[in-house]
């Protein structure tokens, strides 16, 4: 059974704070690591897909890094805004190419 | 391009009944995956269909089945519903199996009484 762990489970930050979350995943049979943002009452939205060790991706104030050798990825949000409030999910894709999701980090940005 | 659509959006059934959920992928996408989301278990993979063939299957009982049509639309069926099947069912599509990003629909929320 594949184990994808995310921490913390939930997080409250003030507007303007920077924050980061962790995703750990199996380092064997690794194919890709995905990050999704899921706002209430909406569909999960793809943020990043990373495949290579050392990959770094950036989209506006959000960035992510990948370490496949030790099996972890970080997601960073710089200068959090209330509209960043959402659940952030990571998902591991192995040789079977199916997604195994973590339980998510629920972020609340307080104005 | 229209996104992934799912119907119905909400459904109430009773134990023992069966249910069919529908998913229309983004135009041109040939792969459709289904996921179940429950509060205790998070998002769990059910199965993936590509070109009308099931390619991967998650760890769910045989009561959960699916199919894909030649236009890539997919249906998921759950027979003999149990209370524990109450969940949000999401489908996701991607262009082909070499493309990693999956695009999710809004989900069907199923309540089993």
JSON list of C-alpha atoms in Angstrom, two decimals:
[
{"chain": "A", "resi": 1, "resn": "UNK", "atom": "CA", "xyz": [0.00, 0.00, 0.00]},
{"chain": "A", "resi": 2, "resn": "UNK", "atom": "CA", "xyz": [1.44, 3.34, -1.09]},
{"chain": "A", "resi": 3, "resn": "UNK", "atom": "CA", "xyz": [1.64, 6.03, 1.57]},
{"chain": "A", "resi": 4, "resn": "UNK", "atom": "CA", "xyz": [1.52, 9.70, 0.62]},
{"chain": "A", "resi": 5, "resn": "UNK", "atom": "CA", "xyz": [1.69, 11.92, 3.67]},
{"chain": "A", "resi": 6, "resn": "UNK", "atom": "CA", "xyz": [1.06, 15.64, 3.88]},
{"chain": "A", "resi": 7, "resn": "UNK", "atom": "CA", "xyz": [1.80, 18.01, 6.72]},
{"chain": "A", "resi": 8, "resn": "UNK", "atom": "CA", "xyz": [0.52, 19.97, 8.36]},
{"chain": "A", "resi": 9, "resn": "UNK", "atom": "CA", "xyz": [-3.10, 18.84, 8.18]},
{"chain": "A", "resi": 10, "resn": "UNK", "atom": "CA", "xyz": [-4.33, 22.42, 8.53]},
{"chain": "A", "resi": 11, "resn": "UNK", "atom": "CA", "xyz": [-2.80, 25.84, 8.77]},
{"chain": "A", "resi": 12, "resn": "UNK", "atom": "CA", "xyz": [-4.03, 29.32, 9.58]},
{"chain": "A", "resi": 13, "resn": "UNK", "atom": "CA", "xyz": [-1.86, 32.26, 8.48]},
{"chain": "A", "resi": 14, "resn": "UNK", "atom": "CA", "xyz": [-2.27, 36.01, 8.32]},
{"chain": "A", "resi": 15, "resn": "UNK", "atom": "CA", "xyz": [-2.56, 37.79, 5.01]},
{"chain": "A", "resi": 16, "resn": "UNK", "atom": "CA", "xyz": [0.93, 38.61, 3.76]},
{"chain": "A", "resi": 17, "resn": "UNK", "atom": "CA", "xyz": [2.63, 35.70, 5.54]},
{"chain": "A", "resi": 18, "resn": "UNK", "atom": "CA", "xyz": [4.61, 33.19, 3.54]},
{"chain": "A", "resi": 19, "resn": "UNK", "atom": "CA", "xyz": [3.99, 29.53, 4.19]},
{"chain": "A", "resi": 20, "resn": "UNK", "atom": "CA", "xyz": [5.01, 26.07, 3.07]},
{"chain": "A", "resi": 21, "resn": "UNK", "atom": "CA", "xyz": [3.68, 22.53, 3.18]},
{"chain": "A", "resi": 22, "resn": "UNK", "atom": "CA", "xyz": [5.31, 19.14, 2.88]},
{"chain": "A", "resi": 23, "resn": "UNK", "atom": "CA", "xyz": [4.42, 16.04, 0.90]},
{"chain": "A", "resi": 24, "resn": "UNK", "atom": "CA", "xyz": [6.29, 12.76, 1.41]},
{"chain": "A", "resi": 25, "resn": "UNK", "atom": "CA", "xyz": [5.91, 9.84, -0.95]},
{"chain": "A", "resi": 26, "resn": "UNK", "atom": "CA", "xyz": [7.54, 6.51, -1.84]},
{"chain": "A", "resi": 27, "resn": "UNK", "atom": "CA", "xyz": [10.84, 7.03, -3.66]},
{"chain": "A", "resi": 28, "resn": "UNK", "atom": "CA", "xyz": [10.59, 3.68, -5.47]},
{"chain": "A", "resi": 29, "resn": "UNK", "atom": "CA", "xyz": [8.91, 3.35, -8.88]},
{"chain": "A", "resi": 30, "resn": "UNK", "atom": "CA", "xyz": [8.47, 7.12, -8.97]},
{"chain": "A", "resi": 31, "resn": "UNK", "atom": "CA", "xyz": [7.05, 8.66, -12.12]},
{"chain": "A", "resi": 32, "resn": "UNK", "atom": "CA", "xyz": [5.56, 12.07, -11.19]},
{"chain": "A", "resi": 33, "resn": "UNK", "atom": "CA", "xyz": [4.45, 14.23, -8.29]},
{"chain": "A", "resi": 34, "resn": "UNK", "atom": "CA", "xyz": [1.38, 16.43, -8.67]},
{"chain": "A", "resi": 35, "resn": "UNK", "atom": "CA", "xyz": [0.11, 19.38, -6.66]},
{"chain": "A", "resi": 36, "resn": "UNK", "atom": "CA", "xyz": [-3.54, 20.39, -6.81]},
{"chain": "A", "resi": 37, "resn": "UNK", "atom": "CA", "xyz": [-5.48, 23.22, -5.20]},
{"chain": "A", "resi": 38, "resn": "UNK", "atom": "CA", "xyz": [-9.06, 22.43, -4.19]},
{"chain": "A", "resi": 39, "resn": "UNK", "atom": "CA", "xyz": [-11.34, 25.28, -3.22]},
{"chain": "A", "resi": 40, "resn": "UNK", "atom": "CA", "xyz": [-14.67, 24.57, -1.58]},
{"chain": "A", "resi": 41, "resn": "UNK", "atom": "CA", "xyz": [-17.47, 23.82, -4.07]},
{"chain": "A", "resi": 42, "resn": "UNK", "atom": "CA", "xyz": [-15.03, 23.80, -7.00]},
{"chain": "A", "resi": 43, "resn": "UNK", "atom": "CA", "xyz": [-13.07, 21.16, -8.90]},
{"chain": "A", "resi": 44, "resn": "UNK", "atom": "CA", "xyz": [-9.48, 20.36, -7.93]},
{"chain": "A", "resi": 45, "resn": "UNK", "atom": "CA", "xyz": [-7.20, 22.56, -10.02]},
{"chain": "A", "resi": 46, "resn": "UNK", "atom": "CA", "xyz": [-3.82, 21.32, -11.20]},
{"chain": "A", "resi": 47, "resn": "UNK", "atom": "CA", "xyz": [-0.94, 23.50, -10.01]},
{"chain": "A", "resi": 48, "resn": "UNK", "atom": "CA", "xyz": [2.21, 21.56, -10.91]},
{"chain": "A", "resi": 49, "resn": "UNK", "atom": "CA", "xyz": [3.45, 18.24, -12.22]},
{"chain": "A", "resi": 50, "resn": "UNK", "atom": "CA", "xyz": [7.08, 17.43, -11.53]},
{"chain": "A", "resi": 51, "resn": "UNK", "atom": "CA", "xyz": [8.99, 14.42, -12.75]},
{"chain": "A", "resi": 52, "resn": "UNK", "atom": "CA", "xyz": [12.72, 15.04, -12.29]},
{"chain": "A", "resi": 53, "resn": "UNK", "atom": "CA", "xyz": [14.73, 15.12, -9.08]},
{"chain": "A", "resi": 54, "resn": "UNK", "atom": "CA", "xyz": [15.55, 18.74, -8.29]},
{"chain": "A", "resi": 55, "resn": "UNK", "atom": "CA", "xyz": [12.61, 20.09, -10.33]},
{"chain": "A", "resi": 56, "resn": "UNK", "atom": "CA", "xyz": [11.37, 23.49, -9.26]},
{"chain": "A", "resi": 57, "resn": "UNK", "atom": "CA", "xyz": [8.18, 24.96, -10.63]},
{"chain": "A", "resi": 58, "resn": "UNK", "atom": "CA", "xyz": [6.65, 28.41, -10.12]},
{"chain": "A", "resi": 59, "resn": "UNK", "atom": "CA", "xyz": [3.26, 29.93, -10.82]},
{"chain": "A", "resi": 60, "resn": "UNK", "atom": "CA", "xyz": [2.90, 33.49, -9.58]},
{"chain": "A", "resi": 61, "resn": "UNK", "atom": "CA", "xyz": [3.40, 33.47, -5.79]},
{"chain": "A", "resi": 62, "resn": "UNK", "atom": "CA", "xyz": [3.30, 29.66, -5.58]},
{"chain": "A", "resi": 63, "resn": "UNK", "atom": "CA", "xyz": [6.31, 27.44, -6.13]},
{"chain": "A", "resi": 64, "resn": "UNK", "atom": "CA", "xyz": [7.20, 23.80, -5.56]},
{"chain": "A", "resi": 65, "resn": "UNK", "atom": "CA", "xyz": [10.34, 21.70, -5.29]},
{"chain": "A", "resi": 66, "resn": "UNK", "atom": "CA", "xyz": [10.92, 17.98, -5.70]},
{"chain": "A", "resi": 67, "resn": "UNK", "atom": "CA", "xyz": [13.38, 15.53, -4.14]},
{"chain": "A", "resi": 68, "resn": "UNK", "atom": "CA", "xyz": [12.75, 12.06, -5.56]},
{"chain": "A", "resi": 69, "resn": "UNK", "atom": "CA", "xyz": [15.74, 10.43, -3.85]},
{"chain": "A", "resi": 70, "resn": "UNK", "atom": "CA", "xyz": [14.42, 11.13, -0.37]},
{"chain": "A", "resi": 71, "resn": "UNK", "atom": "CA", "xyz": [10.76, 11.20, -1.39]},
{"chain": "A", "resi": 72, "resn": "UNK", "atom": "CA", "xyz": [9.52, 14.66, -0.54]},
{"chain": "A", "resi": 73, "resn": "UNK", "atom": "CA", "xyz": [8.16, 17.80, -2.15]},
{"chain": "A", "resi": 74, "resn": "UNK", "atom": "CA", "xyz": [7.57, 21.27, -0.74]},
{"chain": "A", "resi": 75, "resn": "UNK", "atom": "CA", "xyz": [4.93, 23.77, -1.82]},
{"chain": "A", "resi": 76, "resn": "UNK", "atom": "CA", "xyz": [5.60, 27.42, -0.98]},
{"chain": "A", "resi": 77, "resn": "UNK", "atom": "CA", "xyz": [3.19, 30.34, -1.03]},
{"chain": "A", "resi": 78, "resn": "UNK", "atom": "CA", "xyz": [4.75, 33.78, -0.80]},
{"chain": "A", "resi": 79, "resn": "UNK", "atom": "CA", "xyz": [2.69, 36.65, 0.61]},
{"chain": "A", "resi": 80, "resn": "UNK", "atom": "CA", "xyz": [-0.50, 34.63, 1.23]},
{"chain": "A", "resi": 81, "resn": "UNK", "atom": "CA", "xyz": [-3.79, 36.21, 0.22]},
{"chain": "A", "resi": 82, "resn": "UNK", "atom": "CA", "xyz": [-7.32, 35.28, 1.38]},
{"chain": "A", "resi": 83, "resn": "UNK", "atom": "CA", "xyz": [-8.00, 33.87, -2.10]},
{"chain": "A", "resi": 84, "resn": "UNK", "atom": "CA", "xyz": [-5.23, 31.31, -1.48]},
{"chain": "A", "resi": 85, "resn": "UNK", "atom": "CA", "xyz": [-7.47, 29.65, 1.13]},
{"chain": "A", "resi": 86, "resn": "UNK", "atom": "CA", "xyz": [-8.04, 26.11, -0.10]},
{"chain": "A", "resi": 87, "resn": "UNK", "atom": "CA", "xyz": [-7.00, 22.52, 0.44]},
{"chain": "A", "resi": 88, "resn": "UNK", "atom": "CA", "xyz": [-3.67, 21.72, -1.21]},
{"chain": "A", "resi": 89, "resn": "UNK", "atom": "CA", "xyz": [-3.31, 18.11, -2.33]},
{"chain": "A", "resi": 90, "resn": "UNK", "atom": "CA", "xyz": [-0.27, 16.28, -3.51]},
{"chain": "A", "resi": 91, "resn": "UNK", "atom": "CA", "xyz": [-0.47, 13.06, -5.51]},
{"chain": "A", "resi": 92, "resn": "UNK", "atom": "CA", "xyz": [2.16, 10.48, -6.37]},
{"chain": "A", "resi": 93, "resn": "UNK", "atom": "CA", "xyz": [2.20, 8.72, -9.71]},
{"chain": "A", "resi": 94, "resn": "UNK", "atom": "CA", "xyz": [4.22, 5.53, -9.98]},
{"chain": "A", "resi": 95, "resn": "UNK", "atom": "CA", "xyz": [4.93, 3.13, -12.79]},
{"chain": "A", "resi": 96, "resn": "UNK", "atom": "CA", "xyz": [1.22, 2.24, -13.01]},
{"chain": "A", "resi": 97, "resn": "UNK", "atom": "CA", "xyz": [0.54, 5.93, -13.74]},
{"chain": "A", "resi": 98, "resn": "UNK", "atom": "CA", "xyz": [-2.41, 6.17, -11.36]},
{"chain": "A", "resi": 99, "resn": "UNK", "atom": "CA", "xyz": [-2.60, 8.93, -8.77]},
{"chain": "A", "resi": 100, "resn": "UNK", "atom": "CA", "xyz": [-2.32, 8.23, -5.06]},
{"chain": "A", "resi": 101, "resn": "UNK", "atom": "CA", "xyz": [-3.35, 11.31, -3.11]},
{"chain": "A", "resi": 102, "resn": "UNK", "atom": "CA", "xyz": [-2.32, 12.59, 0.28]},
{"chain": "A", "resi": 103, "resn": "UNK", "atom": "CA", "xyz": [-5.01, 13.76, 2.66]},
{"chain": "A", "resi": 104, "resn": "UNK", "atom": "CA", "xyz": [-4.24, 17.41, 1.97]},
{"chain": "A", "resi": 105, "resn": "UNK", "atom": "CA", "xyz": [-3.28, 20.55, 3.83]},
{"chain": "A", "resi": 106, "resn": "UNK", "atom": "CA", "xyz": [-6.16, 22.90, 4.53]},
{"chain": "A", "resi": 107, "resn": "UNK", "atom": "CA", "xyz": [-4.93, 26.50, 4.35]},
{"chain": "A", "resi": 108, "resn": "UNK", "atom": "CA", "xyz": [-6.91, 29.42, 5.76]},
{"chain": "A", "resi": 109, "resn": "UNK", "atom": "CA", "xyz": [-5.55, 32.91, 5.14]},
{"chain": "A", "resi": 110, "resn": "UNK", "atom": "CA", "xyz": [-6.98, 35.44, 7.54]},
{"chain": "A", "resi": 111, "resn": "UNK", "atom": "CA", "xyz": [-7.45, 39.05, 6.32]},
{"chain": "B", "resi": 1, "resn": "UNK", "atom": "CA", "xyz": [-12.75, 24.43, -24.40]},
{"chain": "B", "resi": 2, "resn": "UNK", "atom": "CA", "xyz": [-15.47, 23.15, -22.09]},
{"chain": "B", "resi": 3, "resn": "UNK", "atom": "CA", "xyz": [-14.21, 21.46, -18.95]},
{"chain": "B", "resi": 4, "resn": "UNK", "atom": "CA", "xyz": [-15.01, 18.05, -17.55]},
{"chain": "B", "resi": 5, "resn": "UNK", "atom": "CA", "xyz": [-18.72, 17.69, -16.79]},
{"chain": "B", "resi": 6, "resn": "UNK", "atom": "CA", "xyz": [-20.41, 15.24, -14.45]},
{"chain": "B", "resi": 7, "resn": "UNK", "atom": "CA", "xyz": [-24.07, 14.37, -14.06]},
{"chain": "B", "resi": 8, "resn": "UNK", "atom": "CA", "xyz": [-25.97, 14.32, -11.88]},
{"chain": "B", "resi": 9, "resn": "UNK", "atom": "CA", "xyz": [-24.40, 16.70, -9.38]},
{"chain": "B", "resi": 10, "resn": "UNK", "atom": "CA", "xyz": [-26.37, 15.37, -6.42]},
{"chain": "B", "resi": 11, "resn": "UNK", "atom": "CA", "xyz": [-28.08, 12.06, -5.84]},
{"chain": "B", "resi": 12, "resn": "UNK", "atom": "CA", "xyz": [-29.92, 10.41, -2.97]},
{"chain": "B", "resi": 13, "resn": "UNK", "atom": "CA", "xyz": [-30.40, 6.64, -2.99]},
{"chain": "B", "resi": 14, "resn": "UNK", "atom": "CA", "xyz": [-31.32, 3.98, -0.47]},
{"chain": "B", "resi": 15, "resn": "UNK", "atom": "CA", "xyz": [-29.35, 0.92, 0.57]},
{"chain": "B", "resi": 16, "resn": "UNK", "atom": "CA", "xyz": [-29.52, -1.91, -1.90]},
{"chain": "B", "resi": 17, "resn": "UNK", "atom": "CA", "xyz": [-30.25, 0.27, -4.92]},
{"chain": "B", "resi": 18, "resn": "UNK", "atom": "CA", "xyz": [-27.84, 0.80, -7.76]},
{"chain": "B", "resi": 19, "resn": "UNK", "atom": "CA", "xyz": [-26.62, 4.06, -9.26]},
{"chain": "B", "resi": 20, "resn": "UNK", "atom": "CA", "xyz": [-24.99, 5.20, -12.50]},
{"chain": "B", "resi": 21, "resn": "UNK", "atom": "CA", "xyz": [-22.88, 8.33, -12.69]},
{"chain": "B", "resi": 22, "resn": "UNK", "atom": "CA", "xyz": [-21.76, 9.98, -15.91]},
{"chain": "B", "resi": 23, "resn": "UNK", "atom": "CA", "xyz": [-18.62, 11.86, -16.89]},
{"chain": "B", "resi": 24, "resn": "UNK", "atom": "CA", "xyz": [-17.93, 13.75, -20.11]},
{"chain": "B", "resi": 25, "resn": "UNK", "atom": "CA", "xyz": [-14.21, 14.53, -20.55]},
{"chain": "B", "resi": 26, "resn": "UNK", "atom": "CA", "xyz": [-12.67, 17.57, -22.14]},
{"chain": "B", "resi": 27, "resn": "UNK", "atom": "CA", "xyz": [-13.09, 17.37, -25.91]},
{"chain": "B", "resi": 28, "resn": "UNK", "atom": "CA", "xyz": [-10.23, 15.34, -27.40]},
{"chain": "B", "resi": 29, "resn": "UNK", "atom": "CA", "xyz": [-9.28, 13.68, -24.11]},
{"chain": "B", "resi": 30, "resn": "UNK", "atom": "CA", "xyz": [-9.30, 9.90, -24.25]},
{"chain": "B", "resi": 31, "resn": "UNK", "atom": "CA", "xyz": [-8.46, 8.95, -20.69]},
{"chain": "B", "resi": 32, "resn": "UNK", "atom": "CA", "xyz": [-10.99, 9.13, -17.86]},
{"chain": "B", "resi": 33, "resn": "UNK", "atom": "CA", "xyz": [-10.23, 8.27, -14.24]},
{"chain": "B", "resi": 34, "resn": "UNK", "atom": "CA", "xyz": [-12.69, 8.00, -11.35]},
{"chain": "B", "resi": 35, "resn": "UNK", "atom": "CA", "xyz": [-12.04, 8.84, -7.70]},
{"chain": "B", "resi": 36, "resn": "UNK", "atom": "CA", "xyz": [-14.01, 8.55, -4.48]},
{"chain": "B", "resi": 37, "resn": "UNK", "atom": "CA", "xyz": [-13.64, 11.17, -1.77]},
{"chain": "B", "resi": 38, "resn": "UNK", "atom": "CA", "xyz": [-14.84, 10.49, 1.75]},
{"chain": "B", "resi": 39, "resn": "UNK", "atom": "CA", "xyz": [-13.99, 12.50, 4.88]},
{"chain": "B", "resi": 40, "resn": "UNK", "atom": "CA", "xyz": [-12.07, 9.67, 6.46]},
{"chain": "B", "resi": 41, "resn": "UNK", "atom": "CA", "xyz": [-10.22, 8.33, 3.42]},
{"chain": "B", "resi": 42, "resn": "UNK", "atom": "CA", "xyz": [-9.46, 11.29, 1.23]},
{"chain": "B", "resi": 43, "resn": "UNK", "atom": "CA", "xyz": [-9.35, 10.92, -2.56]},
{"chain": "B", "resi": 44, "resn": "UNK", "atom": "CA", "xyz": [-9.05, 7.29, -3.62]},
{"chain": "B", "resi": 45, "resn": "UNK", "atom": "CA", "xyz": [-8.53, 5.97, -7.12]},
{"chain": "B", "resi": 46, "resn": "UNK", "atom": "CA", "xyz": [-11.31, 3.75, -8.48]},
{"chain": "B", "resi": 47, "resn": "UNK", "atom": "CA", "xyz": [-10.34, 3.02, -12.10]},
{"chain": "B", "resi": 48, "resn": "UNK", "atom": "CA", "xyz": [-9.06, 4.49, -15.33]},
{"chain": "B", "resi": 49, "resn": "UNK", "atom": "CA", "xyz": [-10.41, 3.99, -18.82]},
{"chain": "B", "resi": 50, "resn": "UNK", "atom": "CA", "xyz": [-8.57, 4.72, -22.03]},
{"chain": "B", "resi": 51, "resn": "UNK", "atom": "CA", "xyz": [-9.96, 4.06, -25.49]},
{"chain": "B", "resi": 52, "resn": "UNK", "atom": "CA", "xyz": [-12.88, 2.09, -24.01]},
{"chain": "B", "resi": 53, "resn": "UNK", "atom": "CA", "xyz": [-10.58, -0.25, -22.06]},
{"chain": "B", "resi": 54, "resn": "UNK", "atom": "CA", "xyz": [-10.01, -0.34, -18.32]},
{"chain": "B", "resi": 55, "resn": "UNK", "atom": "CA", "xyz": [-6.29, 0.29, -17.79]},
{"chain": "B", "resi": 56, "resn": "UNK", "atom": "CA", "xyz": [-5.98, 0.46, -14.01]},
{"chain": "B", "resi": 57, "resn": "UNK", "atom": "CA", "xyz": [-8.18, -0.46, -11.11]},
{"chain": "B", "resi": 58, "resn": "UNK", "atom": "CA", "xyz": [-8.01, 0.62, -7.49]},
{"chain": "B", "resi": 59, "resn": "UNK", "atom": "CA", "xyz": [-8.79, -1.43, -4.42]},
{"chain": "B", "resi": 60, "resn": "UNK", "atom": "CA", "xyz": [-12.59, -1.36, -4.48]},
{"chain": "B", "resi": 61, "resn": "UNK", "atom": "CA", "xyz": [-15.10, -4.23, -4.42]},
{"chain": "B", "resi": 62, "resn": "UNK", "atom": "CA", "xyz": [-16.65, -5.59, -7.59]},
{"chain": "B", "resi": 63, "resn": "UNK", "atom": "CA", "xyz": [-19.85, -3.62, -6.88]},
{"chain": "B", "resi": 64, "resn": "UNK", "atom": "CA", "xyz": [-17.99, -0.67, -8.42]},
{"chain": "B", "resi": 65, "resn": "UNK", "atom": "CA", "xyz": [-17.73, -0.91, -12.18]},
{"chain": "B", "resi": 66, "resn": "UNK", "atom": "CA", "xyz": [-17.35, 1.39, -15.11]},
{"chain": "B", "resi": 67, "resn": "UNK", "atom": "CA", "xyz": [-17.24, 1.66, -18.83]},
{"chain": "B", "resi": 68, "resn": "UNK", "atom": "CA", "xyz": [-16.18, 4.09, -21.52]},
{"chain": "B", "resi": 69, "resn": "UNK", "atom": "CA", "xyz": [-17.90, 4.78, -24.79]},
{"chain": "B", "resi": 70, "resn": "UNK", "atom": "CA", "xyz": [-16.39, 5.47, -28.20]},
{"chain": "B", "resi": 71, "resn": "UNK", "atom": "CA", "xyz": [-16.86, 9.23, -27.68]},
{"chain": "B", "resi": 72, "resn": "UNK", "atom": "CA", "xyz": [-14.75, 8.92, -24.47]},
{"chain": "B", "resi": 73, "resn": "UNK", "atom": "CA", "xyz": [-17.71, 9.59, -22.17]},
{"chain": "B", "resi": 74, "resn": "UNK", "atom": "CA", "xyz": [-17.56, 7.33, -19.16]},
{"chain": "B", "resi": 75, "resn": "UNK", "atom": "CA", "xyz": [-20.07, 5.92, -16.73]},
{"chain": "B", "resi": 76, "resn": "UNK", "atom": "CA", "xyz": [-19.52, 4.51, -13.28]},
{"chain": "B", "resi": 77, "resn": "UNK", "atom": "CA", "xyz": [-21.97, 2.08, -11.72]},
{"chain": "B", "resi": 78, "resn": "UNK", "atom": "CA", "xyz": [-22.32, 1.06, -8.10]},
{"chain": "B", "resi": 79, "resn": "UNK", "atom": "CA", "xyz": [-24.63, -1.86, -7.40]},
{"chain": "B", "resi": 80, "resn": "UNK", "atom": "CA", "xyz": [-26.18, -2.88, -4.08]},
{"chain": "B", "resi": 81, "resn": "UNK", "atom": "CA", "xyz": [-25.43, 0.44, -2.45]},
{"chain": "B", "resi": 82, "resn": "UNK", "atom": "CA", "xyz": [-24.18, 0.54, 1.14]},
{"chain": "B", "resi": 83, "resn": "UNK", "atom": "CA", "xyz": [-24.23, 3.45, 3.57]},
{"chain": "B", "resi": 84, "resn": "UNK", "atom": "CA", "xyz": [-20.45, 3.70, 3.28]},
{"chain": "B", "resi": 85, "resn": "UNK", "atom": "CA", "xyz": [-20.73, 4.47, -0.44]},
{"chain": "B", "resi": 86, "resn": "UNK", "atom": "CA", "xyz": [-21.92, 7.97, 0.47]},
{"chain": "B", "resi": 87, "resn": "UNK", "atom": "CA", "xyz": [-19.19, 10.14, -0.97]},
{"chain": "B", "resi": 88, "resn": "UNK", "atom": "CA", "xyz": [-18.17, 12.67, -3.57]},
{"chain": "B", "resi": 89, "resn": "UNK", "atom": "CA", "xyz": [-17.30, 10.93, -6.82]},
{"chain": "B", "resi": 90, "resn": "UNK", "atom": "CA", "xyz": [-14.92, 12.82, -9.07]},
{"chain": "B", "resi": 91, "resn": "UNK", "atom": "CA", "xyz": [-13.82, 12.05, -12.56]},
{"chain": "B", "resi": 92, "resn": "UNK", "atom": "CA", "xyz": [-10.76, 13.43, -14.29]},
{"chain": "B", "resi": 93, "resn": "UNK", "atom": "CA", "xyz": [-9.63, 13.39, -17.90]},
{"chain": "B", "resi": 94, "resn": "UNK", "atom": "CA", "xyz": [-6.32, 13.72, -19.71]},
{"chain": "B", "resi": 95, "resn": "UNK", "atom": "CA", "xyz": [-5.40, 13.76, -23.36]},
{"chain": "B", "resi": 96, "resn": "UNK", "atom": "CA", "xyz": [-3.53, 10.50, -23.47]},
{"chain": "B", "resi": 97, "resn": "UNK", "atom": "CA", "xyz": [-1.71, 8.31, -21.02]},
{"chain": "B", "resi": 98, "resn": "UNK", "atom": "CA", "xyz": [1.63, 10.03, -21.64]},
{"chain": "B", "resi": 99, "resn": "UNK", "atom": "CA", "xyz": [0.22, 13.34, -20.41]},
{"chain": "B", "resi": 100, "resn": "UNK", "atom": "CA", "xyz": [0.38, 13.61, -16.67]},
{"chain": "B", "resi": 101, "resn": "UNK", "atom": "CA", "xyz": [-1.98, 16.46, -15.79]},
{"chain": "B", "resi": 102, "resn": "UNK", "atom": "CA", "xyz": [-5.50, 15.31, -15.01]},
{"chain": "B", "resi": 103, "resn": "UNK", "atom": "CA", "xyz": [-8.39, 17.77, -15.20]},
{"chain": "B", "resi": 104, "resn": "UNK", "atom": "CA", "xyz": [-11.16, 17.23, -12.71]},
{"chain": "B", "resi": 105, "resn": "UNK", "atom": "CA", "xyz": [-14.89, 17.63, -12.98]},
{"chain": "B", "resi": 106, "resn": "UNK", "atom": "CA", "xyz": [-17.07, 19.14, -10.23]},
{"chain": "B", "resi": 107, "resn": "UNK", "atom": "CA", "xyz": [-18.10, 15.76, -8.87]},
{"chain": "B", "resi": 108, "resn": "UNK", "atom": "CA", "xyz": [-21.31, 13.94, -8.05]},
{"chain": "B", "resi": 109, "resn": "UNK", "atom": "CA", "xyz": [-22.27, 13.90, -4.39]},
{"chain": "B", "resi": 110, "resn": "UNK", "atom": "CA", "xyz": [-24.02, 10.64, -3.55]},
{"chain": "B", "resi": 111, "resn": "UNK", "atom": "CA", "xyz": [-25.94, 10.15, -0.32]},
{"chain": "B", "resi": 112, "resn": "UNK", "atom": "CA", "xyz": [-27.06, 6.63, 0.56]},
{"chain": "B", "resi": 113, "resn": "UNK", "atom": "CA", "xyz": [-29.80, 6.40, 3.19]}
]
